[in-house]
Amino acid sequence: MTDKTLFEPYALGAIKLSNRIVMAPLTRNRAGAGFVPGDLTTQYYAQRASAGLIITEATQISQQGQGYQDTPGIYTQTQIDGWRRVTAAVHEKGGRIVLQLWHVGRISNVDLQPNGGQPVAPSAIRAATKTFVNNAFVDVSVPRALEIEELAGIVNDFRQAAANAIKAGFDGVEVHGANGYLLEQFAKDGANVRTDAYGGSVENRARLMLEVTAAVAQEIGAERTGIRISPVSPANGISCSDPQAQYDYIVDQLDAIGIAYIHVVEGATGGPRDVAPFDYGSLRRRFSKTYIANNGYSLDLAASHLADGKADLIAFGRPFIANPDLVERLQSSAPLAEIDPATIYGGGAAGYTDYPRFTETSGS
Ligand code: 8OZ
């Protein structure tokens, strides 16, 4: 039994979607020299253009914002040119695509940082996690605490990256405020022990995320701006003592900025949905525009959350890796292909652009 709502058009701010299935951002580590997305990446996204909306893989706004090898950027002209080929190919097939803007903060390694410097963070607290650099998993480096005078520069890097995304032909941008990266490091007290205007209270910890979002919205239009958040996810070694209070406040403020959507990772990213108590309905009620729900949704759960008004759009992540035609498969109850875990991160076409459509496997 398939509820039809998932396959109906939807107006996401200024972006017209042909259905309510979103391709969630997925890190694939296949950028070329200069952190430029190449032809395979163009092909990969074009193959998935029947998604109502594609949210790209996380894309660094500066070299300082990079934390893993071979992830793409959006801060050089060559990167803008590379992404322009991607957006043209997706638009050619009738799809819509926004760029996810990323600063990893402390989830990095000196080998990726400008002049081999330390990664930056709200506080000099190393995360208990690893990153992937020089073809190996390595501990993240000890970060240094950002000086308060440096924060305006980071806000400006996000603003410039958003402008670059529009130059590259994107329909909008998503601020990456989730999964233990810079903006979440500020928001969550497990990573932020600052005593200035960016640490301590709920309001202070939210400040950088909100300044960045407001700057992006001012640059490209609130109706083309969204944000991803993960209130209770422990991803990348992070913790928060007061997620409900923190995210109720953040979402109230995001609504005041007027952005088009919040994209909420419910539970532990890529893991259990019920990892910690949290009232997502509270975020839903506080936010007057679009709520995109993510994390472990089956077709049935997606249909029931849309029917109950708990979400407007549903983002599917890993199923899109092995099923370029995920929308058509869900719509026709075709079986889903399984992902090969060995080819998720890095490499070439294998496990990237060579997953067939269902009609190619069934011979019909
Ligand atoms: C998997 C591997 C590396 C990065 C995220 C950008 O979790 C990521 C990511 C995921 O948001």
mmCIF file of C-alpha atoms and ligand atoms in Angstrom:
data_model
loop_
_atom_site.group_PDB
_atom_site.id
_atom_site.type_symbol
_atom_site.label_atom_id
_atom_site.label_comp_id
_atom_site.label_asym_id
_atom_site.label_seq_id
_atom_site.Cartn_x
_atom_site.Cartn_y
_atom_site.Cartn_z
ATOM 1 C CA MET A 1 0.000 0.000 0.000
ATOM 2 C CA THR A 2 1.548 3.257 -1.087
ATOM 3 C CA ASP A 3 0.236 6.639 -0.048
ATOM 4 C CA LYS A 4 0.478 8.900 -3.086
ATOM 5 C CA THR A 5 1.509 12.048 -1.225
ATOM 6 C CA LEU A 6 5.215 11.179 -1.432
ATOM 7 C CA PHE A 7 5.004 11.322 -5.226
ATOM 8 C CA GLU A 8 3.148 14.618 -5.495
ATOM 9 C CA PRO A 9 4.759 17.980 -6.340
ATOM 10 C CA TYR A 10 5.726 20.415 -3.615
ATOM 11 C CA ALA A 11 6.831 24.056 -3.464
ATOM 12 C CA LEU A 12 9.927 24.284 -1.271
ATOM 13 C CA GLY A 13 10.378 28.034 -0.812
ATOM 14 C CA ALA A 14 11.346 29.258 -4.278
ATOM 15 C CA ILE A 15 12.121 25.727 -5.525
ATOM 16 C CA LYS A 16 9.469 23.638 -7.295
ATOM 17 C CA LEU A 17 9.857 19.920 -6.613
ATOM 18 C CA SER A 18 8.257 17.174 -8.695
ATOM 19 C CA ASN A 19 7.881 14.886 -5.648
ATOM 20 C CA ARG A 20 8.547 14.831 -1.904
ATOM 21 C CA ILE A 21 11.507 12.488 -1.917
ATOM 22 C CA VAL A 22 14.804 14.182 -1.130
ATOM 23 C CA MET A 23 18.247 12.712 -1.740
ATOM 24 C CA ALA A 24 20.092 13.336 1.513
ATOM 25 C CA PRO A 25 23.692 14.593 1.462
ATOM 26 C CA LEU A 26 26.160 11.710 1.091
ATOM 27 C CA THR A 27 29.931 12.027 1.372
ATOM 28 C CA ARG A 28 31.576 10.057 -1.480
ATOM 29 C CA ASN A 29 35.202 11.354 -1.548
ATOM 30 C CA ARG A 30 35.629 11.438 -5.324
ATOM 31 C CA ALA A 31 36.610 15.037 -6.015
ATOM 32 C CA GLY A 32 39.532 15.538 -8.391
ATOM 33 C CA ALA A 33 42.651 17.720 -8.103
ATOM 34 C CA GLY A 34 41.865 21.064 -6.489
ATOM 35 C CA PHE A 35 38.820 19.481 -4.798
ATOM 36 C CA VAL A 36 36.826 19.917 -8.004
ATOM 37 C CA PRO A 37 33.836 17.678 -8.823
ATOM 38 C CA GLY A 38 34.531 15.938 -12.127
ATOM 39 C CA ASP A 39 32.665 14.099 -14.875
ATOM 40 C CA LEU A 40 31.827 11.056 -12.754
ATOM 41 C CA THR A 41 30.230 13.300 -10.154
ATOM 42 C CA THR A 42 28.180 14.999 -12.866
ATOM 43 C CA GLN A 43 27.018 11.608 -14.081
ATOM 44 C CA TYR A 44 26.279 10.393 -10.521
ATOM 45 C CA TYR A 45 23.984 13.305 -9.698
ATOM 46 C CA ALA A 46 22.317 13.316 -13.146
ATOM 47 C CA GLN A 47 21.467 9.636 -12.657
ATOM 48 C CA ARG A 48 19.601 10.607 -9.473
ATOM 49 C CA ALA A 49 17.749 13.643 -10.895
ATOM 50 C CA SER A 50 14.297 12.094 -10.414
ATOM 51 C CA ALA A 51 14.598 12.849 -6.694
ATOM 52 C CA GLY A 52 12.300 15.777 -5.884
ATOM 53 C CA LEU A 53 15.407 17.491 -4.524
ATOM 54 C CA ILE A 54 19.071 16.500 -4.426
ATOM 55 C CA ILE A 55 21.095 17.827 -1.524
ATOM 56 C CA THR A 56 24.738 17.455 -2.524
ATOM 57 C CA GLU A 57 27.471 15.894 -0.484
ATOM 58 C CA ALA A 58 28.924 18.226 2.143
ATOM 59 C CA THR A 59 31.170 20.761 0.394
ATOM 60 C CA GLN A 60 33.813 22.788 2.212
ATOM 61 C CA ILE A 61 33.563 26.570 2.193
ATOM 62 C CA SER A 62 37.323 26.997 2.640
ATOM 63 C CA GLN A 63 40.411 24.844 2.954
ATOM 64 C CA GLN A 64 40.187 25.293 6.731
ATOM 65 C CA GLY A 65 36.713 23.750 6.514
ATOM 66 C CA GLN A 66 37.937 20.451 5.012
ATOM 67 C CA GLY A 67 38.235 17.330 7.152
ATOM 68 C CA TYR A 68 38.483 14.343 4.830
ATOM 69 C CA GLN A 69 40.405 13.602 1.669
ATOM 70 C CA ASP A 70 38.927 14.245 -1.771
ATOM 71 C CA THR A 71 35.812 16.131 -0.668
ATOM 72 C CA PRO A 72 34.756 18.956 -2.988
ATOM 73 C CA GLY A 73 34.967 22.664 -2.301
ATOM 74 C CA ILE A 74 33.088 25.786 -3.412
ATOM 75 C CA TYR A 75 35.704 28.484 -2.834
ATOM 76 C CA THR A 76 37.691 28.539 -6.119
ATOM 77 C CA GLN A 77 36.607 29.380 -9.671
ATOM 78 C CA THR A 78 37.550 25.875 -10.861
ATOM 79 C CA GLN A 79 35.300 24.376 -8.198
ATOM 80 C CA ILE A 80 32.449 26.681 -9.246
ATOM 81 C CA ASP A 81 32.989 25.615 -12.879
ATOM 82 C CA GLY A 82 32.953 21.925 -11.888
ATOM 83 C CA TRP A 83 29.716 22.323 -9.956
ATOM 84 C CA ARG A 84 28.180 24.257 -12.853
ATOM 85 C CA ARG A 85 28.480 21.133 -14.999
ATOM 86 C CA VAL A 86 26.704 19.139 -12.253
ATOM 87 C CA THR A 87 23.792 21.566 -11.880
ATOM 88 C CA ALA A 88 23.363 21.830 -15.668
ATOM 89 C CA ALA A 89 23.155 18.040 -16.016
ATOM 90 C CA VAL A 90 20.624 17.722 -13.179
ATOM 91 C CA HIS A 91 18.493 20.591 -14.502
ATOM 92 C CA GLU A 92 18.640 19.118 -17.994
ATOM 93 C CA LYS A 93 16.896 16.053 -16.562
ATOM 94 C CA GLY A 94 14.295 18.141 -14.751
ATOM 95 C CA GLY A 95 15.822 17.783 -11.288
ATOM 96 C CA ARG A 96 16.460 20.312 -8.534
ATOM 97 C CA ILE A 97 19.699 20.528 -6.559
ATOM 98 C CA VAL A 98 21.012 22.487 -3.584
ATOM 99 C CA LEU A 99 24.600 22.580 -2.323
ATOM 100 C CA GLN A 100 25.394 21.618 1.265
ATOM 101 C CA LEU A 101 27.875 24.098 2.769
ATOM 102 C CA TRP A 102 30.306 22.625 5.265
ATOM 103 C CA HIS A 103 32.956 23.611 7.777
ATOM 104 C CA VAL A 104 34.185 20.573 9.709
ATOM 105 C CA GLY A 105 35.743 22.510 12.606
ATOM 106 C CA ARG A 106 37.669 20.071 14.821
ATOM 107 C CA ILE A 107 36.918 16.982 12.652
ATOM 108 C CA SER A 108 40.071 17.394 10.620
ATOM 109 C CA ASN A 109 43.747 16.675 10.549
ATOM 110 C CA VAL A 110 46.799 18.905 10.218
ATOM 111 C CA ASP A 111 47.570 17.296 6.842
ATOM 112 C CA LEU A 112 44.452 18.926 5.340
ATOM 113 C CA GLN A 113 44.813 22.342 6.969
ATOM 114 C CA PRO A 114 46.400 25.466 5.464
ATOM 115 C CA ASN A 115 50.165 25.364 6.177
ATOM 116 C CA GLY A 116 49.712 22.189 8.248
ATOM 117 C CA GLY A 117 48.091 24.175 11.071
ATOM 118 C CA GLN A 118 45.742 22.885 13.726
ATOM 119 C CA PRO A 119 42.057 22.467 12.887
ATOM 120 C CA VAL A 120 39.831 25.094 14.513
ATOM 121 C CA ALA A 121 37.018 24.624 17.015
ATOM 122 C CA PRO A 122 35.029 26.523 19.647
ATOM 123 C CA SER A 123 37.338 25.064 22.314
ATOM 124 C CA ALA A 124 40.622 23.137 22.306
ATOM 125 C CA ILE A 125 38.929 19.774 22.908
ATOM 126 C CA ARG A 126 39.862 16.906 20.619
ATOM 127 C CA ALA A 127 36.938 14.766 19.414
ATOM 128 C CA ALA A 128 37.164 11.040 20.111
ATOM 129 C CA THR A 129 36.838 10.081 16.480
ATOM 130 C CA LYS A 130 38.826 9.465 13.334
ATOM 131 C CA THR A 131 38.953 10.985 9.909
ATOM 132 C CA PHE A 132 40.150 9.651 6.550
ATOM 133 C CA VAL A 133 43.325 11.251 5.204
ATOM 134 C CA ASN A 134 46.139 9.955 2.947
ATOM 135 C CA ASN A 135 44.094 6.800 2.317
ATOM 136 C CA ALA A 136 43.975 5.841 5.998
ATOM 137 C CA PHE A 137 41.792 6.382 9.042
ATOM 138 C CA VAL A 138 43.660 8.623 11.467
ATOM 139 C CA ASP A 139 42.777 10.341 14.726
ATOM 140 C CA VAL A 140 41.524 13.877 14.299
ATOM 141 C CA SER A 141 44.118 16.433 15.381
ATOM 142 C CA VAL A 142 43.961 18.475 18.586
ATOM 143 C CA PRO A 143 42.160 21.679 17.566
ATOM 144 C CA ARG A 144 42.837 25.227 18.652
ATOM 145 C CA ALA A 145 40.070 27.448 19.985
ATOM 146 C CA LEU A 146 38.988 30.122 17.521
ATOM 147 C CA GLU A 147 39.616 33.712 18.588
ATOM 148 C CA ILE A 148 36.375 35.669 18.722
ATOM 149 C CA GLU A 149 37.842 38.019 16.086
ATOM 150 C CA GLU A 150 38.050 35.100 13.612
ATOM 151 C CA LEU A 151 34.340 34.272 13.661
ATOM 152 C CA ALA A 152 33.223 37.050 11.319
ATOM 153 C CA GLY A 153 35.629 35.626 8.739
ATOM 154 C CA ILE A 154 33.978 32.212 8.959
ATOM 155 C CA VAL A 155 30.522 33.760 8.609
ATOM 156 C CA ASN A 156 31.833 35.559 5.556
ATOM 157 C CA ASP A 157 33.270 32.342 4.096
ATOM 158 C CA PHE A 158 29.782 30.791 4.326
ATOM 159 C CA ARG A 159 28.277 33.900 2.721
ATOM 160 C CA GLN A 160 30.770 33.833 -0.155
ATOM 161 C CA ALA A 161 30.295 30.078 -0.621
ATOM 162 C CA ALA A 162 26.530 30.609 -0.898
ATOM 163 C CA ALA A 163 27.068 33.298 -3.531
ATOM 164 C CA ASN A 164 29.419 30.913 -5.367
ATOM 165 C CA ALA A 165 26.772 28.176 -5.243
ATOM 166 C CA ILE A 166 24.275 30.425 -6.988
ATOM 167 C CA LYS A 167 26.939 31.306 -9.587
ATOM 168 C CA ALA A 168 27.369 27.557 -10.115
ATOM 169 C CA GLY A 169 23.673 27.219 -10.911
ATOM 170 C CA PHE A 170 22.359 25.678 -7.693
ATOM 171 C CA ASP A 171 18.707 26.172 -6.769
ATOM 172 C CA GLY A 172 19.732 27.001 -3.219
ATOM 173 C CA VAL A 173 21.992 25.950 -0.368
ATOM 174 C CA GLU A 174 21.767 23.916 2.805
ATOM 175 C CA VAL A 175 23.896 25.008 5.756
ATOM 176 C CA HIS A 176 25.439 21.943 7.410
ATOM 177 C CA GLY A 177 24.560 22.491 11.051
ATOM 178 C CA ALA A 178 24.633 18.799 11.994
ATOM 179 C CA ASN A 179 26.738 15.727 12.734
ATOM 180 C CA GLY A 180 29.402 17.124 15.034
ATOM 181 C CA TYR A 181 30.874 19.683 12.609
ATOM 182 C CA LEU A 182 31.745 23.319 13.327
ATOM 183 C CA LEU A 183 28.304 24.868 13.770
ATOM 184 C CA GLU A 184 27.121 21.981 15.935
ATOM 185 C CA GLN A 185 30.373 22.094 17.901
ATOM 186 C CA PHE A 186 29.418 25.619 18.919
ATOM 187 C CA ALA A 187 25.814 24.639 19.671
ATOM 188 C CA LYS A 188 26.573 21.646 21.895
ATOM 189 C CA ASP A 189 28.263 22.038 25.260
ATOM 190 C CA GLY A 190 30.237 18.796 24.920
ATOM 191 C CA ALA A 191 32.484 20.663 22.475
ATOM 192 C CA ASN A 192 32.027 24.272 23.569
ATOM 193 C CA VAL A 193 33.308 25.553 26.934
ATOM 194 C CA ARG A 194 33.833 29.154 25.802
ATOM 195 C CA THR A 195 33.149 31.959 28.241
ATOM 196 C CA ASP A 196 32.589 34.706 25.638
ATOM 197 C CA ALA A 197 29.445 35.632 23.666
ATOM 198 C CA TYR A 198 29.682 32.319 21.747
ATOM 199 C CA GLY A 199 29.664 29.944 24.742
ATOM 200 C CA GLY A 200 27.715 29.156 27.894
ATOM 201 C CA SER A 201 24.011 29.932 27.482
ATOM 202 C CA VAL A 202 21.682 28.385 24.936
ATOM 203 C CA GLU A 203 21.591 31.744 23.124
ATOM 204 C CA ASN A 204 25.364 32.132 23.033
ATOM 205 C CA ARG A 205 26.019 28.604 21.760
ATOM 206 C CA ALA A 206 23.442 29.061 18.991
ATOM 207 C CA ARG A 207 24.935 32.378 17.899
ATOM 208 C CA LEU A 208 27.387 31.229 15.207
ATOM 209 C CA MET A 209 24.886 28.852 13.550
ATOM 210 C CA LEU A 210 22.306 31.640 13.434
ATOM 211 C CA GLU A 211 24.748 34.289 12.202
ATOM 212 C CA VAL A 212 25.860 31.973 9.399
ATOM 213 C CA THR A 213 22.281 31.133 8.409
ATOM 214 C CA ALA A 214 21.223 34.783 8.450
ATOM 215 C CA ALA A 215 24.241 35.756 6.321
ATOM 216 C CA VAL A 216 23.516 33.032 3.759
ATOM 217 C CA ALA A 217 19.821 33.953 3.643
ATOM 218 C CA GLN A 218 20.692 37.613 3.168
ATOM 219 C CA GLU A 219 23.096 36.735 0.362
ATOM 220 C CA ILE A 220 20.940 34.378 -1.729
ATOM 221 C CA GLY A 221 17.414 34.786 -0.321
ATOM 222 C CA ALA A 222 15.783 33.036 2.618
ATOM 223 C CA GLU A 223 13.477 31.200 0.190
ATOM 224 C CA ARG A 224 16.541 29.386 -1.202
ATOM 225 C CA THR A 225 18.173 28.644 2.162
ATOM 226 C CA GLY A 226 17.822 25.605 4.415
ATOM 227 C CA ILE A 227 19.754 24.036 7.273
ATOM 228 C CA ARG A 228 20.438 20.509 8.490
ATOM 229 C CA ILE A 229 20.445 19.853 12.228
ATOM 230 C CA SER A 230 20.851 16.703 14.345
ATOM 231 C CA PRO A 231 19.727 17.568 17.889
ATOM 232 C CA VAL A 232 20.584 14.293 19.645
ATOM 233 C CA SER A 233 23.024 12.639 17.259
ATOM 234 C CA PRO A 234 26.325 11.636 18.874
ATOM 235 C CA ALA A 235 28.002 11.648 15.435
ATOM 236 C CA ASN A 236 31.674 12.571 15.528
ATOM 237 C CA GLY A 237 32.041 12.325 19.281
ATOM 238 C CA ILE A 238 29.707 15.144 20.312
ATOM 239 C CA SER A 239 27.306 15.531 23.217
ATOM 240 C CA CYS A 240 24.774 18.081 24.459
ATOM 241 C CA SER A 241 23.322 18.328 27.961
ATOM 242 C CA ASP A 242 20.168 20.224 26.932
ATOM 243 C CA PRO A 243 19.219 19.372 23.336
ATOM 244 C CA GLN A 244 15.498 20.170 23.658
ATOM 245 C CA ALA A 245 16.033 23.661 25.059
ATOM 246 C CA GLN A 246 18.887 24.309 22.654
ATOM 247 C CA TYR A 247 17.056 23.232 19.510
ATOM 248 C CA ASP A 248 13.697 24.730 20.478
ATOM 249 C CA TYR A 249 15.530 28.050 20.699
ATOM 250 C CA ILE A 250 17.500 27.505 17.482
ATOM 251 C CA VAL A 251 14.384 26.613 15.498
ATOM 252 C CA ASP A 252 12.460 29.632 16.844
ATOM 253 C CA GLN A 253 15.287 31.838 15.604
ATOM 254 C CA LEU A 254 15.581 30.035 12.248
ATOM 255 C CA ASP A 255 11.885 30.650 11.730
ATOM 256 C CA ALA A 256 12.401 34.328 12.469
ATOM 257 C CA ILE A 257 15.175 34.464 9.830
ATOM 258 C CA GLY A 258 12.568 33.036 7.462
ATOM 259 C CA ILE A 259 14.530 30.245 5.775
ATOM 260 C CA ALA A 260 12.714 27.752 3.562
ATOM 261 C CA TYR A 261 13.407 24.561 5.479
ATOM 262 C CA ILE A 262 14.874 22.682 8.390
ATOM 263 C CA HIS A 263 16.251 19.236 7.630
ATOM 264 C CA VAL A 264 16.219 17.204 10.806
ATOM 265 C CA VAL A 265 18.269 14.062 11.430
ATOM 266 C CA GLU A 266 16.005 12.263 13.892
ATOM 267 C CA GLY A 267 18.088 10.157 16.302
ATOM 268 C CA ALA A 268 21.665 9.021 15.728
ATOM 269 C CA THR A 269 22.907 9.802 12.212
ATOM 270 C CA GLY A 270 22.791 6.566 10.215
ATOM 271 C CA GLY A 271 21.827 4.705 13.404
ATOM 272 C CA PRO A 272 18.906 4.207 15.778
ATOM 273 C CA ARG A 273 16.066 6.729 15.627
ATOM 274 C CA ASP A 274 15.308 6.325 19.349
ATOM 275 C CA VAL A 275 18.813 6.973 20.689
ATOM 276 C CA ALA A 276 17.646 9.696 23.104
ATOM 277 C CA PRO A 277 14.336 11.235 24.111
ATOM 278 C CA PHE A 278 13.489 14.262 21.978
ATOM 279 C CA ASP A 279 10.253 15.904 20.886
ATOM 280 C CA TYR A 280 10.611 16.545 17.148
ATOM 281 C CA GLY A 281 6.981 17.705 17.118
ATOM 282 C CA SER A 282 8.150 20.697 19.113
ATOM 283 C CA LEU A 283 10.490 21.709 16.250
ATOM 284 C CA ARG A 284 7.747 21.024 13.732
ATOM 285 C CA ARG A 285 5.314 23.329 15.573
ATOM 286 C CA ARG A 286 7.875 26.098 16.015
ATOM 287 C CA PHE A 287 8.850 26.206 12.345
ATOM 288 C CA SER A 288 6.275 27.662 9.963
ATOM 289 C CA LYS A 289 7.872 26.468 6.704
ATOM 290 C CA THR A 290 9.101 23.114 5.430
ATOM 291 C CA TYR A 291 10.215 20.246 7.692
ATOM 292 C CA ILE A 292 12.396 17.645 5.964
ATOM 293 C CA ALA A 293 12.687 14.463 8.014
ATOM 294 C CA ASN A 294 15.648 12.109 7.747
ATOM 295 C CA ASN A 295 17.127 8.959 9.197
ATOM 296 C CA GLY A 296 16.225 5.372 8.540
ATOM 297 C CA TYR A 297 12.867 6.040 6.856
ATOM 298 C CA SER A 298 11.172 3.117 5.147
ATOM 299 C CA LEU A 299 8.482 3.770 2.563
ATOM 300 C CA ASP A 300 5.796 2.992 5.167
ATOM 301 C CA LEU A 301 7.267 5.262 7.839
ATOM 302 C CA ALA A 302 7.660 8.029 5.261
ATOM 303 C CA ALA A 303 4.038 7.706 4.156
ATOM 304 C CA SER A 304 2.770 7.649 7.731
ATOM 305 C CA HIS A 305 4.792 10.712 8.814
ATOM 306 C CA LEU A 306 3.532 12.663 5.791
ATOM 307 C CA ALA A 307 -0.041 11.542 6.448
ATOM 308 C CA ASP A 308 0.233 12.538 10.137
ATOM 309 C CA GLY A 309 1.678 15.939 9.249
ATOM 310 C CA LYS A 310 4.951 15.194 11.033
ATOM 311 C CA ALA A 311 6.987 16.131 7.954
ATOM 312 C CA ASP A 312 6.587 17.716 4.520
ATOM 313 C CA LEU A 313 9.443 15.961 2.735
ATOM 314 C CA ILE A 314 11.425 12.809 3.489
ATOM 315 C CA ALA A 315 15.173 12.556 2.866
ATOM 316 C CA PHE A 316 16.610 9.148 2.026
ATOM 317 C CA GLY A 317 20.381 8.740 2.176
ATOM 318 C CA ARG A 318 22.031 5.379 1.648
ATOM 319 C CA PRO A 319 19.186 3.903 -0.460
ATOM 320 C CA PHE A 320 20.088 6.468 -3.148
ATOM 321 C CA ILE A 321 23.614 5.075 -3.448
ATOM 322 C CA ALA A 322 22.586 1.710 -4.918
ATOM 323 C CA ASN A 323 19.284 2.895 -6.412
ATOM 324 C CA PRO A 324 19.720 5.832 -8.794
ATOM 325 C CA ASP A 325 16.020 5.409 -9.649
ATOM 326 C CA LEU A 326 14.895 5.224 -6.015
ATOM 327 C CA VAL A 327 11.801 7.333 -6.696
ATOM 328 C CA GLU A 328 10.591 5.049 -9.487
ATOM 329 C CA ARG A 329 11.366 1.934 -7.444
ATOM 330 C CA LEU A 330 9.411 3.190 -4.436
ATOM 331 C CA GLN A 331 6.535 4.229 -6.659
ATOM 332 C CA SER A 332 6.319 0.842 -8.381
ATOM 333 C CA SER A 333 7.178 -1.271 -5.306
ATOM 334 C CA ALA A 334 10.237 -2.612 -7.115
ATOM 335 C CA PRO A 335 12.874 -4.242 -4.908
ATOM 336 C CA LEU A 336 15.768 -2.087 -3.701
ATOM 337 C CA ALA A 337 19.371 -2.949 -4.550
ATOM 338 C CA GLU A 338 21.859 -3.408 -1.707
ATOM 339 C CA ILE A 339 24.784 -1.069 -1.237
ATOM 340 C CA ASP A 340 28.395 -2.316 -1.416
ATOM 341 C CA PRO A 341 30.001 -0.880 1.757
ATOM 342 C CA ALA A 342 33.522 -1.183 0.285
ATOM 343 C CA THR A 343 32.898 1.449 -2.405
ATOM 344 C CA ILE A 344 31.029 4.152 -0.464
ATOM 345 C CA TYR A 345 34.045 6.388 0.193
ATOM 346 C CA GLY A 346 36.594 7.117 -2.524
ATOM 347 C CA GLY A 347 37.549 5.312 -5.712
ATOM 348 C CA GLY A 348 36.091 5.689 -9.183
ATOM 349 C CA ALA A 349 33.013 4.575 -11.074
ATOM 350 C CA ALA A 350 32.674 1.254 -9.249
ATOM 351 C CA GLY A 351 29.991 1.622 -6.621
ATOM 352 C CA TYR A 352 29.383 5.217 -7.734
ATOM 353 C CA THR A 353 27.938 5.485 -11.231
ATOM 354 C CA ASP A 354 27.583 1.795 -12.111
ATOM 355 C CA TYR A 355 24.495 0.890 -10.061
ATOM 356 C CA PRO A 356 21.839 0.119 -12.701
ATOM 357 C CA ARG A 357 18.270 1.317 -12.805
ATOM 358 C CA PHE A 358 15.695 -1.363 -12.056
ATOM 359 C CA THR A 359 14.472 -1.436 -15.649
ATOM 360 C CA GLU A 360 18.036 -2.241 -16.724
ATOM 361 C CA THR A 361 18.207 -5.246 -14.387
ATOM 362 C CA SER A 362 14.722 -6.600 -15.066
ATOM 363 C CA GLY A 363 15.006 -6.356 -18.821
ATOM 364 C CA SER A 364 11.610 -4.676 -19.074
HETATM 365 C C1 8OZ B 1 30.390 10.292 6.273
HETATM 366 C C2 8OZ B 1 31.763 10.413 6.118
HETATM 367 C C3 8OZ B 1 32.350 11.670 6.142
HETATM 368 C C4 8OZ B 1 31.554 12.799 6.331
HETATM 369 C C5 8OZ B 1 28.243 13.916 7.683
HETATM 370 C C6 8OZ B 1 29.537 14.972 5.953
HETATM 371 O O1 8OZ B 1 28.146 13.006 8.507
HETATM 372 C C7 8OZ B 1 29.334 13.886 6.684
HETATM 373 C C8 8OZ B 1 30.179 12.673 6.498
HETATM 374 C C9 8OZ B 1 29.612 11.420 6.466
HETATM 375 O O2 8OZ B 1 27.464 14.873 7.688
#
